[in-house]
Coordinates of C-alpha atoms and ligand atoms in Angstrom, one line a residue:
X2 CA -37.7 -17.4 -2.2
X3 CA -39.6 -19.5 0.8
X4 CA -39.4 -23.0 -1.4
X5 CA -35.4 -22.8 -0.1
X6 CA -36.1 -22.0 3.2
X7 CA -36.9 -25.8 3.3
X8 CA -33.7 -26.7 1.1
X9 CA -30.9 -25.7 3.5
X10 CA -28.7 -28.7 3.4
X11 CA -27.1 -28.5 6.5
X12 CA -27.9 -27.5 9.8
X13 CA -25.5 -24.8 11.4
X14 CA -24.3 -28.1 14.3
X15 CA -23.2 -30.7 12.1
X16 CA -19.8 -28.9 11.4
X17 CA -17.6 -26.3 12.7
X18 CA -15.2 -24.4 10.2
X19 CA -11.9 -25.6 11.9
X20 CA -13.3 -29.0 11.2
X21 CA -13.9 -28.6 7.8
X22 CA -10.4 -26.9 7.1
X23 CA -8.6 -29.8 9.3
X24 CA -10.1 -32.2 7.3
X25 CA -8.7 -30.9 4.1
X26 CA -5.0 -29.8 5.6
X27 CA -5.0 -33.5 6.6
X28 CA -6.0 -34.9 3.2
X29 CA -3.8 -32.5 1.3
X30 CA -0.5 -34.3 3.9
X31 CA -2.0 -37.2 3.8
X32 CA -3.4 -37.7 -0.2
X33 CA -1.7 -35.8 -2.6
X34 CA 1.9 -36.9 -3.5
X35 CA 4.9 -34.6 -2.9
X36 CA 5.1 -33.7 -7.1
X37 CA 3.0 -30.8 -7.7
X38 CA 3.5 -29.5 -4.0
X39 CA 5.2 -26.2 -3.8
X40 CA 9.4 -26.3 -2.8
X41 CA 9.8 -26.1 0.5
X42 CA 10.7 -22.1 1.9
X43 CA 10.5 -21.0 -1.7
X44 CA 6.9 -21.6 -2.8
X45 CA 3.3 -21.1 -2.1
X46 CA 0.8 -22.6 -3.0
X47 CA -3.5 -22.4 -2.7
X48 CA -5.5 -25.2 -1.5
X49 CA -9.6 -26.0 -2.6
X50 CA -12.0 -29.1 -1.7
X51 CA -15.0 -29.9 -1.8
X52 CA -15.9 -32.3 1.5
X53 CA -19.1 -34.2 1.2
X54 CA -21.5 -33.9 4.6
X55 CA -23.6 -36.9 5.5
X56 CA -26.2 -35.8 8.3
X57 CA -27.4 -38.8 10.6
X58 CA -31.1 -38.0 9.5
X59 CA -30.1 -40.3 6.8
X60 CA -29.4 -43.3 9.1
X61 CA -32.1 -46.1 9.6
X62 CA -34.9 -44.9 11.8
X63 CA -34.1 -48.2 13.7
X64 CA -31.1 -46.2 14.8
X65 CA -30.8 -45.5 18.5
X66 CA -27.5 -44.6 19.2
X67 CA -27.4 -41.1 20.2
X68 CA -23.8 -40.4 18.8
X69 CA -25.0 -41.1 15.3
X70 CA -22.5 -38.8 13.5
X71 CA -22.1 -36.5 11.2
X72 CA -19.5 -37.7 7.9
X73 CA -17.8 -35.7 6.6
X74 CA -15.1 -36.8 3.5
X75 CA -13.4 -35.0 1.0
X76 CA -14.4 -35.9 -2.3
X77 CA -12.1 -33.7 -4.4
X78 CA -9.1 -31.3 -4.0
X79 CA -6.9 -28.9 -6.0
X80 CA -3.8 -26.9 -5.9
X81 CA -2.6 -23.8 -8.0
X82 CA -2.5 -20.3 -8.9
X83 CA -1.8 -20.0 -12.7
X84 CA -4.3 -19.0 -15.0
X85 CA -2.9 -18.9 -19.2
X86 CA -3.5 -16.1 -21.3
X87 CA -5.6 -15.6 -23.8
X88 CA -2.9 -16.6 -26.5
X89 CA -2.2 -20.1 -25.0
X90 CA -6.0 -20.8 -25.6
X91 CA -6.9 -24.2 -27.8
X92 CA -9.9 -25.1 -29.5
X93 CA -9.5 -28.9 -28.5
X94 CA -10.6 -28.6 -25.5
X95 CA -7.1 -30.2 -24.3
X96 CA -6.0 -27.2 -21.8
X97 CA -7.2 -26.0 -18.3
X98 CA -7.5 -22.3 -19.2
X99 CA -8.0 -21.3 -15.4
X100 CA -5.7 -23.3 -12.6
X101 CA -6.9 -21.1 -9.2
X102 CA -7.4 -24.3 -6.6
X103 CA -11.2 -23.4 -6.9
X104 CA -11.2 -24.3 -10.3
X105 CA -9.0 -27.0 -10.0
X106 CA -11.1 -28.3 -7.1
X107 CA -14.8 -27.7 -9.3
X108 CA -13.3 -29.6 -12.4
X109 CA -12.5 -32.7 -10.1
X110 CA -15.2 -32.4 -8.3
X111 CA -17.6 -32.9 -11.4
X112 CA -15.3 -36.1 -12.3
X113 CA -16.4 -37.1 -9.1
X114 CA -19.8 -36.5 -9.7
X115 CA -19.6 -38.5 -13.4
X116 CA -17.9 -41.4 -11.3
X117 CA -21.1 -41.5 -8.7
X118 CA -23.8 -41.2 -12.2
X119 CA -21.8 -44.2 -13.7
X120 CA -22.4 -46.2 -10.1
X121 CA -26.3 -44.8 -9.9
X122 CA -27.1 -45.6 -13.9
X123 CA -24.8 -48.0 -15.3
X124 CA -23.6 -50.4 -12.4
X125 CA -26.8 -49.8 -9.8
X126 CA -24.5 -49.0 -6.9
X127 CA -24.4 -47.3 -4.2
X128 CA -24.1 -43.9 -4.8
X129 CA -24.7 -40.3 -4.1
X130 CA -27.6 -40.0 -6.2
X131 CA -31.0 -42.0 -6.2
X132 CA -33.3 -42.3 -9.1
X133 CA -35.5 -38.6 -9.7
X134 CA -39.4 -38.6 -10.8
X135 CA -38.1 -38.8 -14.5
X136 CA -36.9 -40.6 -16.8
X137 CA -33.2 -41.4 -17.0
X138 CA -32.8 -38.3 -14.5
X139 CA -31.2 -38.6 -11.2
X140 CA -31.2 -36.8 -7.3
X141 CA -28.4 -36.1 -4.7
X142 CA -29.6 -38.6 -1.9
X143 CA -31.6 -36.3 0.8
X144 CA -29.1 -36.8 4.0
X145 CA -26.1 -35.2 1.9
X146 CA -24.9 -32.0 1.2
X147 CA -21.4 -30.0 -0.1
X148 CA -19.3 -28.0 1.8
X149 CA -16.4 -25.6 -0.2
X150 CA -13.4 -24.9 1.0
X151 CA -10.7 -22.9 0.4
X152 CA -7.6 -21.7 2.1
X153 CA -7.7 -17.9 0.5
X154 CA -10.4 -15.5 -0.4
X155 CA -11.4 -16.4 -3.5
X156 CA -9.6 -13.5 -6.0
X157 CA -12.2 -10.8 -7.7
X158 CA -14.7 -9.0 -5.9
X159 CA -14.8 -10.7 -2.4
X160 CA -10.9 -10.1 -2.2
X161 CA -11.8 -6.1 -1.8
X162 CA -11.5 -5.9 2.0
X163 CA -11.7 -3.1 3.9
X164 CA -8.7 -2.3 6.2
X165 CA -8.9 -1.0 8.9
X166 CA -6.1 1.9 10.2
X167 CA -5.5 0.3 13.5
X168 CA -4.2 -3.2 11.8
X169 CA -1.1 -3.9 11.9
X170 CA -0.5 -5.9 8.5
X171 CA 3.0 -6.6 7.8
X172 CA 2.1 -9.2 4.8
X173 CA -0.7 -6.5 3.4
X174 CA -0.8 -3.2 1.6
X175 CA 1.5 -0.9 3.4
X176 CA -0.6 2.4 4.6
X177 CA 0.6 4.8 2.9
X178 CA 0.5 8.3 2.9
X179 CA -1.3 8.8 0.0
X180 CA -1.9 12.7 0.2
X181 CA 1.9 13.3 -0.9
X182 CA 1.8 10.3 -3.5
X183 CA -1.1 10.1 -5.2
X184 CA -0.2 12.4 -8.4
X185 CA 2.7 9.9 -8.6
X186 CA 0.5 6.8 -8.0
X187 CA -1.7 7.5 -10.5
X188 CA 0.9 8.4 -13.6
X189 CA 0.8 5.3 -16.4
X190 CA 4.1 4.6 -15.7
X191 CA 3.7 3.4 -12.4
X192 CA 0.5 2.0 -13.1
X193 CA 2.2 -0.5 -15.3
X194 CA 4.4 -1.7 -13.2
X195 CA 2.3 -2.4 -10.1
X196 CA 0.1 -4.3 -12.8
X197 CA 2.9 -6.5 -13.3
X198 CA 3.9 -6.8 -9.8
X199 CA 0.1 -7.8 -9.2
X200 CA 0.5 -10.3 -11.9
X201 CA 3.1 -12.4 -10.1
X202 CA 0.9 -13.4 -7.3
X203 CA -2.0 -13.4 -8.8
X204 CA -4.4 -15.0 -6.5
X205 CA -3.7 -13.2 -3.7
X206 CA -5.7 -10.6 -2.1
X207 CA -2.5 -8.6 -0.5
X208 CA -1.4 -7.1 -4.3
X209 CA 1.4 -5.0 -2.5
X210 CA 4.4 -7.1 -1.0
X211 CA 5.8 -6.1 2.2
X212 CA 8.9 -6.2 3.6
X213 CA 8.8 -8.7 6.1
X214 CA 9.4 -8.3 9.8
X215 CA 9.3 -11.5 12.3
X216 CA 7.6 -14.3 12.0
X217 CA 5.4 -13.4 14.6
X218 CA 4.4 -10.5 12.6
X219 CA 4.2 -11.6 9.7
X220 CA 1.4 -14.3 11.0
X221 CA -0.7 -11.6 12.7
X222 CA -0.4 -9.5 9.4
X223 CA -2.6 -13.0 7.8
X224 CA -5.4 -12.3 10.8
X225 CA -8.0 -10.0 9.5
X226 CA -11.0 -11.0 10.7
X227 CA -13.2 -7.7 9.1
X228 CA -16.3 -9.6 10.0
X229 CA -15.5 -10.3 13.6
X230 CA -14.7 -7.3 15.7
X231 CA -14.7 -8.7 19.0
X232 CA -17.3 -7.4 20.8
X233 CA -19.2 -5.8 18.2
X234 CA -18.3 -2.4 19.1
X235 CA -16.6 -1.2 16.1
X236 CA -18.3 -2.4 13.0
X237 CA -17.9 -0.2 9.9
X238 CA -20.8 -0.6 7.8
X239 CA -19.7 -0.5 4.2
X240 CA -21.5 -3.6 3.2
X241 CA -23.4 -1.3 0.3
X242 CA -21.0 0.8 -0.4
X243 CA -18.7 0.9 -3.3
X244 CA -16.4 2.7 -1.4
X245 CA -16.5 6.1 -2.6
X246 CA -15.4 8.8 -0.8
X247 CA -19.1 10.5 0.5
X248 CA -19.7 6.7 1.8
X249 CA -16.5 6.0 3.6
X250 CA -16.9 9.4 5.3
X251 CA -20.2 8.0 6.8
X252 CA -18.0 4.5 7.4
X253 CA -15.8 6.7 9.0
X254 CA -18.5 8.2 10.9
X255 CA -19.2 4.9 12.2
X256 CA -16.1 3.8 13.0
X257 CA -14.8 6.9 14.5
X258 CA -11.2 7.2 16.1
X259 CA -8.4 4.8 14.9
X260 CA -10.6 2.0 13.2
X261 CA -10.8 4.3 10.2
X262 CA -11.6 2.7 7.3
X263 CA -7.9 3.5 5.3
X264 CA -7.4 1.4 2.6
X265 CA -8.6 -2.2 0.9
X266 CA -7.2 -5.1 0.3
X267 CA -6.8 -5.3 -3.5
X268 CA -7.1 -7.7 -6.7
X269 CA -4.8 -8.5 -8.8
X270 CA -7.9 -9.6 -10.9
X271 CA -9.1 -6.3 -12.8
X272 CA -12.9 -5.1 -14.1
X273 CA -14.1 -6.8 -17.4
X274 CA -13.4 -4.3 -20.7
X275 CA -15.9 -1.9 -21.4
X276 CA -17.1 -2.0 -18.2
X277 CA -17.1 1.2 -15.5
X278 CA -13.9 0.4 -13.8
X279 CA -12.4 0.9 -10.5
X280 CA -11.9 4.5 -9.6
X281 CA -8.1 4.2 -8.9
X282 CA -8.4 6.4 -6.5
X283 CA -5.6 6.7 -3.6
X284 CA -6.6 4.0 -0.2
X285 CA -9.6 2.6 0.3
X286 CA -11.4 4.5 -2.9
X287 CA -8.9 2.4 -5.0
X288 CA -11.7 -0.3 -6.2
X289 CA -15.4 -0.6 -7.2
X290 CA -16.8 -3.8 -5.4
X291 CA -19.3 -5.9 -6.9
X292 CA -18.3 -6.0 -10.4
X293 CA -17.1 -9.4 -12.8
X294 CA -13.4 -9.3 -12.9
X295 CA -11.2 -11.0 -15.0
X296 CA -8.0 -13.0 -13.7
X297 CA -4.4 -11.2 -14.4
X298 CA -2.3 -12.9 -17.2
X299 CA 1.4 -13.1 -17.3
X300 CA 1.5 -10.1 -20.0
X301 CA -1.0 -11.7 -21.9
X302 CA -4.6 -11.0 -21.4
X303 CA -7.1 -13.6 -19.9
X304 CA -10.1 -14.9 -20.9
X305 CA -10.7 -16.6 -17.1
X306 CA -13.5 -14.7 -14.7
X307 CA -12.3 -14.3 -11.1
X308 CA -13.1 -16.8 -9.1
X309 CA -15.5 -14.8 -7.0
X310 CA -17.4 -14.4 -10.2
X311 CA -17.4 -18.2 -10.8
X312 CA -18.6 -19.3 -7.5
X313 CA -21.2 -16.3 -7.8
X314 CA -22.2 -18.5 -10.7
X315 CA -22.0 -21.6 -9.0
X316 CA -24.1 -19.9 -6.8
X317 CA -27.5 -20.2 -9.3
X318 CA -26.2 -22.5 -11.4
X319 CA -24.9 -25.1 -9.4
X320 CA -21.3 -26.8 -9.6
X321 CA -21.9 -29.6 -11.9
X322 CA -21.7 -27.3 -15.0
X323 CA -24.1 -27.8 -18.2
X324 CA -23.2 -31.6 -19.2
X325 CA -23.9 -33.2 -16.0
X326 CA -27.5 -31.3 -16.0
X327 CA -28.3 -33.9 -18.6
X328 CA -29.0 -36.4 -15.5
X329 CA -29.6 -34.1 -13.2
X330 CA -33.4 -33.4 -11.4
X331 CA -31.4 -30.3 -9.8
X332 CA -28.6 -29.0 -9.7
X333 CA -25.8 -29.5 -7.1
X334 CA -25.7 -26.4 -4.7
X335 CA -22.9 -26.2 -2.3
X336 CA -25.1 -25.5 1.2
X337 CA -21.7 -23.4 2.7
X338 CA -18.4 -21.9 1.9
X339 CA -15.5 -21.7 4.4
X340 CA -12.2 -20.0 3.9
X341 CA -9.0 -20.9 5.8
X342 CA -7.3 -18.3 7.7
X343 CA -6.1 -14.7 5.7
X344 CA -6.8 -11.6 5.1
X345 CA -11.1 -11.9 5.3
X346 CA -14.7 -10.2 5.5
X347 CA -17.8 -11.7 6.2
X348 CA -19.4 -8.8 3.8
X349 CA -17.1 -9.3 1.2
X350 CA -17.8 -13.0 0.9
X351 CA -21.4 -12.3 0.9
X352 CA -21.9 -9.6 -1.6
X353 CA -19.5 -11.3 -4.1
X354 CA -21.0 -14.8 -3.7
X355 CA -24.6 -14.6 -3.1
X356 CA -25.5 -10.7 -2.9
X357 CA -24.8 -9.9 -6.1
X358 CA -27.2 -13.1 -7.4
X359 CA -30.6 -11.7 -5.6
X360 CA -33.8 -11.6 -7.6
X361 CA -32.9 -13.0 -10.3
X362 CA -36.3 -13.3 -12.5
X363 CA -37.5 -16.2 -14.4
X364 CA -35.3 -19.0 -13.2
X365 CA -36.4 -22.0 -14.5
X366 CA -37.5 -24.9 -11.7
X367 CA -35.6 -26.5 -9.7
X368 CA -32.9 -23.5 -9.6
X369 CA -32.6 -20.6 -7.4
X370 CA -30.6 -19.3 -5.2
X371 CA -30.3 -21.3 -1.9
X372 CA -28.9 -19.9 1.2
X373 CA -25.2 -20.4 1.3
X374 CA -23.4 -20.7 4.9
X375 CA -20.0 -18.5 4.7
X376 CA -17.4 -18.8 7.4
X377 CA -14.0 -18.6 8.3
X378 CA -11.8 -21.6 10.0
X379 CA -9.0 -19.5 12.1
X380 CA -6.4 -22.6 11.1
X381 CA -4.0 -21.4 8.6
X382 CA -2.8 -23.7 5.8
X383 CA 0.6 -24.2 5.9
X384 CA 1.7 -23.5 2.2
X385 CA -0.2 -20.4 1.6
X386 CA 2.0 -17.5 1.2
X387 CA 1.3 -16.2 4.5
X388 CA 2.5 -19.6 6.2
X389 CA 5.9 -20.1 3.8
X390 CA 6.8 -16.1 4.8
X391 CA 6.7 -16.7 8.2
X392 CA 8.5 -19.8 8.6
X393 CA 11.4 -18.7 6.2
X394 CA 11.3 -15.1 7.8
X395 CA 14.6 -13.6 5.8
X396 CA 15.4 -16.6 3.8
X397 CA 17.3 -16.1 0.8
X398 CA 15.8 -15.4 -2.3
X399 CA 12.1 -15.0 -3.7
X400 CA 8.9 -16.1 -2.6
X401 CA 7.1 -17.2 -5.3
X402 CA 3.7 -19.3 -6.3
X403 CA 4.1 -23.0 -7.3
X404 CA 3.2 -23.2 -11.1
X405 CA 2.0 -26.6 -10.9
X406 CA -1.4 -27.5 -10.0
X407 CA -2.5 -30.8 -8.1
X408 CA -6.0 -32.3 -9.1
X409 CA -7.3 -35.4 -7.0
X410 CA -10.9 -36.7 -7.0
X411 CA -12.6 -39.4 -4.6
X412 CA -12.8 -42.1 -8.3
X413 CA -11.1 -45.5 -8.0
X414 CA -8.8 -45.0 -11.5
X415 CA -6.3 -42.0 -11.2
X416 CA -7.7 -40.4 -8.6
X417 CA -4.5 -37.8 -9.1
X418 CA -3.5 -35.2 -12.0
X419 CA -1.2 -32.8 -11.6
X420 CA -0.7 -30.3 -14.4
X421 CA 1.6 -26.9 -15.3
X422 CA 0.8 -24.4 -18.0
X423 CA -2.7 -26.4 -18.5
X424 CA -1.0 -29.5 -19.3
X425 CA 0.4 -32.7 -16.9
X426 CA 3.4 -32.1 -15.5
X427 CA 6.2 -32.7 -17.5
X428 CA 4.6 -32.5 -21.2
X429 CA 7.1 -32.2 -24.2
X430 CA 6.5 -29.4 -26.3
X431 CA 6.1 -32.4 -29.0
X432 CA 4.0 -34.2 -27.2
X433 CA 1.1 -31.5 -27.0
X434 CA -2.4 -32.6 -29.2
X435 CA -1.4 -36.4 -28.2
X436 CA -4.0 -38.3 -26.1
X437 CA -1.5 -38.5 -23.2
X438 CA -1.2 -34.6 -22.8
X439 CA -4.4 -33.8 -21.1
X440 CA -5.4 -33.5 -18.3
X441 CA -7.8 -35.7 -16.7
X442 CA -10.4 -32.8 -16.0
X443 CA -9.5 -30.9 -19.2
X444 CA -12.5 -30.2 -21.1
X445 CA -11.7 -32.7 -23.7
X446 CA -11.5 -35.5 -21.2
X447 CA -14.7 -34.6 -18.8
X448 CA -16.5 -34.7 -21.9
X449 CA -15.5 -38.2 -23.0
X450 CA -16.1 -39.1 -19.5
X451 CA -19.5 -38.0 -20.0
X452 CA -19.9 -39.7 -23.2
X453 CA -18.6 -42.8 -22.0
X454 CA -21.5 -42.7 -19.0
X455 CA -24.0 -42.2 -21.5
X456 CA -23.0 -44.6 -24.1
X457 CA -22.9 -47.5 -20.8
X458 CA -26.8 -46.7 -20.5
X459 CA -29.3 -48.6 -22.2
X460 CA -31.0 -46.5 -24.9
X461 CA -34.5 -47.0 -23.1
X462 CA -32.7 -45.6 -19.8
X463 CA -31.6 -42.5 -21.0
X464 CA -33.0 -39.4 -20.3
X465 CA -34.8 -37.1 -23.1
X466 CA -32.4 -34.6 -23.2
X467 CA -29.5 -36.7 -25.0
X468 CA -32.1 -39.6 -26.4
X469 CA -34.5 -37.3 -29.0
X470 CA -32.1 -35.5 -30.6
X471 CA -28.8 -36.2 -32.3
X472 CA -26.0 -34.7 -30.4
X473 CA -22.5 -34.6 -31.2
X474 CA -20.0 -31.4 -29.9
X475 CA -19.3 -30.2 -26.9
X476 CA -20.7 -27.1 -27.5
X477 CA -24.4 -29.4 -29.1
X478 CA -24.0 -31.6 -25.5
X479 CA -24.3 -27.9 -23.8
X480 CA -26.8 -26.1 -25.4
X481 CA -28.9 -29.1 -25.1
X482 CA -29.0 -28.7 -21.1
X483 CA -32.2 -26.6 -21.6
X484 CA -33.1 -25.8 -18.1
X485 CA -29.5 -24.9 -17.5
X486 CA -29.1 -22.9 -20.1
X487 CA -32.2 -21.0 -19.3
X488 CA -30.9 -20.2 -16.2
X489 CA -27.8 -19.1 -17.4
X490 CA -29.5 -16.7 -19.5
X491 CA -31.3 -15.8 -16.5
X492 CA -28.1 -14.5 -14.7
X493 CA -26.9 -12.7 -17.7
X494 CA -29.7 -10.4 -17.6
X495 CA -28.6 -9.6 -14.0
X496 CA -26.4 -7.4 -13.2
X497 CA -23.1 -7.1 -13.0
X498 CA -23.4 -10.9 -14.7
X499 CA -24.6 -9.6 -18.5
X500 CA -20.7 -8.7 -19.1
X501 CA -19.6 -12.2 -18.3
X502 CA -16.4 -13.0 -20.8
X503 CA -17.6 -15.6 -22.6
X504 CA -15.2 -18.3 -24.7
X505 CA -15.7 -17.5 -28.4
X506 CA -17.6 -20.8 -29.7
X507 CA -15.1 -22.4 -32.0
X508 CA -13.3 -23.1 -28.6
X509 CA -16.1 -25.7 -27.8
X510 CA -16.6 -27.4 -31.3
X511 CA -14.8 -30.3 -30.0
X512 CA -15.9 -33.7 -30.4
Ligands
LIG607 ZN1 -8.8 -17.2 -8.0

C-alpha cells in the first residue's frame, strides 16, 4: 500500500477538528432555512457535510505571502434520521430509501460533484476537476481534498463503544446490574420491545433512554471521549476484540480498578440475516463489532446498510458512487472524518471505517484504500439529542427525532431540498409518481442529472465508457463503470462486506 503513502490529501496542520465542525454549525444557522429544522425543545435532529479543503500548495509559485491560507468551504450538507422500510421501496427510482444526515450529505454531495463535471466538460470553467490522461475523463485538481463531517457516530459498527464503569452517563445506557436481570433481559418478550424502543431513535448510539437529571449532567453524559484518556494511563485495549467475555477479562486486566470495561454503547442498527449475530449477552458482551448492520425500520424491515458500513464502503470505493466513475480518472476519497461531540472511540471509528477494508486483493487501479484521518471536534451541535435534552431539562412532553430531512449542495439552481418519508416536504398522497415529487438527489433525478451532463458533451468528447456501447437504465449506466464495479466486487469478497444487502435489480431498471 506505499503508492498512498504519497496520496494523503491533507497534511495533519491545515485544519483542526473544532474548525471543521464550526464551519458546518455556522452554515447549517447560517444556510439552511428554518423548514426542515427540528421544533424547537421538542426535536432533534443529525447534522452531515462534506467541506472542501484547498491547501496553499495550489497557489501560484509567485506567491510570497506567508499567510497563504488554507480554504476551507462546505460544499454540501444534510439533515435527518429516518430510513423507510422495505415496504415503502419503489422501482422508479423516485424515493430516498435511507435519510441518516450521512446519506443525505453523500447524495448532495455527488450533485455537487455533477455540477463541477458540467463546469470542467460542458462550459470549460473553473472547476474542481482538470482534464485526466484520457479521453473524456476528468481529475480532482491536486491542491484539494474532502473532509466528512458529522455531528454523531455514524450508526452500525463504529456506534459499539466501550463504556467504561467509572463514566457517569446520564444520556447513555444505564449500568445495570445485569447478574439479577439477565434471565429477564434476554426473554422474547422484552426483546421486542427494547427493539421497538431502539427503533424510535434510530441513529443514535445511546439505544437505552435515560431519565434525565440537570443539564449539567446531562451534557457530560454526551462527553465520552474512549479514545482520549487523559494521560494515557488507563487505556483498555479492546481494539481486536469482539468483546467476548475471555477478552474483556484481559481488557479488564488492563484497565484494572474502576475503569472496567462494563457495558457498550449500542445500535439500534442490527446484524444482516443469516449472518452470526450479536451474542445478546448481558453489558458489554451485548454486541459483535465489526459486522455489516442493517438500519432499524419503523416495524417494517430495511433494506438500508448502517451507515458505518456505507462509509466503510466509501472507504474503497470512493463517494461519487458508480455513475460519476464514467468521468472519473479516480475516485473521490475523503482524506479524513471528524465527528462532533457524543458518545465516541477513536477504535471504533477505525475498525468500522477503514479496519475492516484492509487487504483487499485485486483492486483494480487507481483504487485502494487511502489513509483516512479520524477525529473528534469537542464542540457539540446544538440540535443533536444530547444538546435539545439539556436545554429543555424536564420540559413537557417527548423528545423525539425530526422526520424531515434537509439536503443543500454548493450548485447555483436549488441549492436546497428538503424531504419527509423519502419525498419533499409536503407531497400529496396524489401527487406521488409526478415529476414534482422527487427529490432533487433521489435516484431518479441524479441520474437525469447525469444524463443531462453527458448529453451537453460533444460526442467526440465523451469518454469510452458511455460513447461505444448503447446505454440506457440506471442499472446499464452502472454496470458499465467497469473499474468500479470491479472494485466493488473486490470488497464483496472481503469480509464482513460479501453479506452486503443488496437492492433486488428491478429497483434500478429505471430510465
Ligand atoms: Zn446512520
Amino acid at each position: 500500500m506505499t503508492i498512498w503513502a504519497s496520496i494523503r490529501a491533507s497534511a495533519p496542520a491545515m485544519w483542526t477538528a473544532d474548525e471543521i465542525a464550526q464551519l458546518c454549525y455556522a452554515h447549517y444557522n447560517v444556510r439552511l432555512p428554518k423548514q426542515g429544522k427540528p421544533e424547537p425543545n421538542r426535536e432533534w435532529t443529525l447534522l452531515a457535510a462534506v467541506v472542501k479543503i484547498q491547501s496553499p500548495a495550489g497557489q501560484t509559485c509567485d506567491t510570497t505571502d506567508k499567510e497563504a491560507q488554507v480554504t476551507k468551504e462546505v460544499v454540501s450538507m444534510g439533515t435527518g434520521t429516518k430510513c423507510i422500510g422495505q415496504t415503502k421501496m419503489r422501482k422508479s427510482g423516485d424515493i430516498l430509501n435511507d435519510s441518516h444526515a450521512e446519506i443525505i450529505a453523500r447524495r448532495s454531495f455527488q450533485r455537487y460533484l455533477l455540477h463541477q463535471l458540467h463546469l470542467a466538460a460542458v462550459l470549460k470553467e473553473d472547476s474542481i476537476f482538470v482534464p485526466g490522461t484520457q479521453r473524456g475523463l476528468w481529475k480532482l485538481r491536486p491542491d484539494l481534498s474532502f473532509v466528512f463531517f458529522s455531528s454523531h457516530t455514524p450508526c452500525g459498527d463504529a456506534s459499539i463503544i466501550p463504556m467504561l464503569e467509572s463514566e457517569e452517563q446520564p444520556c447513555c445506557p444505564v449500568v445495570r446490574n445485569w447478574a439479577n436481570n439477565s434471565s429477564v433481559e434476554r426473554s422474547e418478550n422484552l426483546e421486542d420491545s427494547k427493539n421497538k424502543r431502539n427503533c424510535e431513535d434510530p441513529d443514535s448510539p445511546v439505544a437505552k433512554k435515560v431519565k434525565l437529571g440537570t443539564p449539567a449532567r446531562a451534557l457530560s453524559g454526551c462527553v465520552a471521549h474512549h479514545g482520549m484518556l487523559g494521560s494515557g494511563k488507563i487505556k483498555p485495549d479492546i481494539s481486536s476484540s469482539n468483546l467476548t467475555k475471555e477478552e474483556l477479562a484481559a481488557a479488564e486486566g488492563i484497565a484494572p480498578g474502576s475503569f472496567r470495561v462494563v457495558d457498550v454503547y449500542r445500535t439500534g442498527a442490527k446484524c444482516v440475516p443469516g449472518e452470526t449475530g450479536d451474542l445478546r449477552e448481558p453489558g458489554a458482551a451485548y454486541h459483535q463489532v465489526g459486522l455489516l448492520r442493517v438500519k432499524p425500520g419503523r416495524g417494517d424491515r430495511t433494506c438500508s446498510m448502517s451507515c458505518s458500513d456505507k462509509m466503510a464502503r466509501w472507504s474503497v470505493l470512493g463517494c461519487q458512487g458508480a455513475l460519476l466513475m464514467h468521468f472519473l480518472e479516480k475516485p473521490i476519497y475523503l482524506s479524513a472524518v471528524v465527528i462532533g461531540k457524543c458518545p465516541y472511540s477513536q477504535e471504533a471509528m477505525r475498525r468500522a471505517l477503514t479496519g475492516r477494508c484492509q487487504d483487499i486483493m485485486a483492486l483494480p487501479r487507481g483504487f485502494g484504500v487511502p489513509e483516512l484521518r479520524i477525529e473528534q471536534s469537542s464542540l457539540l451541535f446544538e440540535q443533536s439529542r444530547c444538546a435539545v435534552q439539556a436545554q429543555r431539562a424536564d420540559g413537557p412532553g417527548r423528545l423525539v427525532p425530526c422526520g424531515a430531512a434537509i439536503s443543500w449542495s454548493a450548485v447555483p439552481e436549488h441549492p436546497l431540498d428538503v424531504t419527509a418519508n423519502g419525498f419533499p416536504q409536503g407531497t400529496t398522497k396524489k401527487e406521488i409518481g409526478s415529476p414534482r415529487a422527487r427529490s432533487r438527489i433521489s435516484k431518479v433525478e441524479l441520474f437525469r442529472s447525469f444524463q443531462k451532463l453527458l448529453g451537453s458533451i460533444a460526442e467526440d468528447e465523451r469518454p469510452d465508457s458511455v460513447r461505444v456501447q448503447k446505454l440506457d437504465s440506471y442499472q446499464e449506466y452502472k454496470e458499465a463503470a467497469a473499474a468500479y464495479q470491479e472494485a466493488w466486487s473486490a470488497l464483496r469478497r472481503k469480509q464482513p462486506f460479501a453479506s452486503w444487502i443488496r437492492n433486488p435489480p428491478e429497483y434500478h431498471q429505471f430510465k
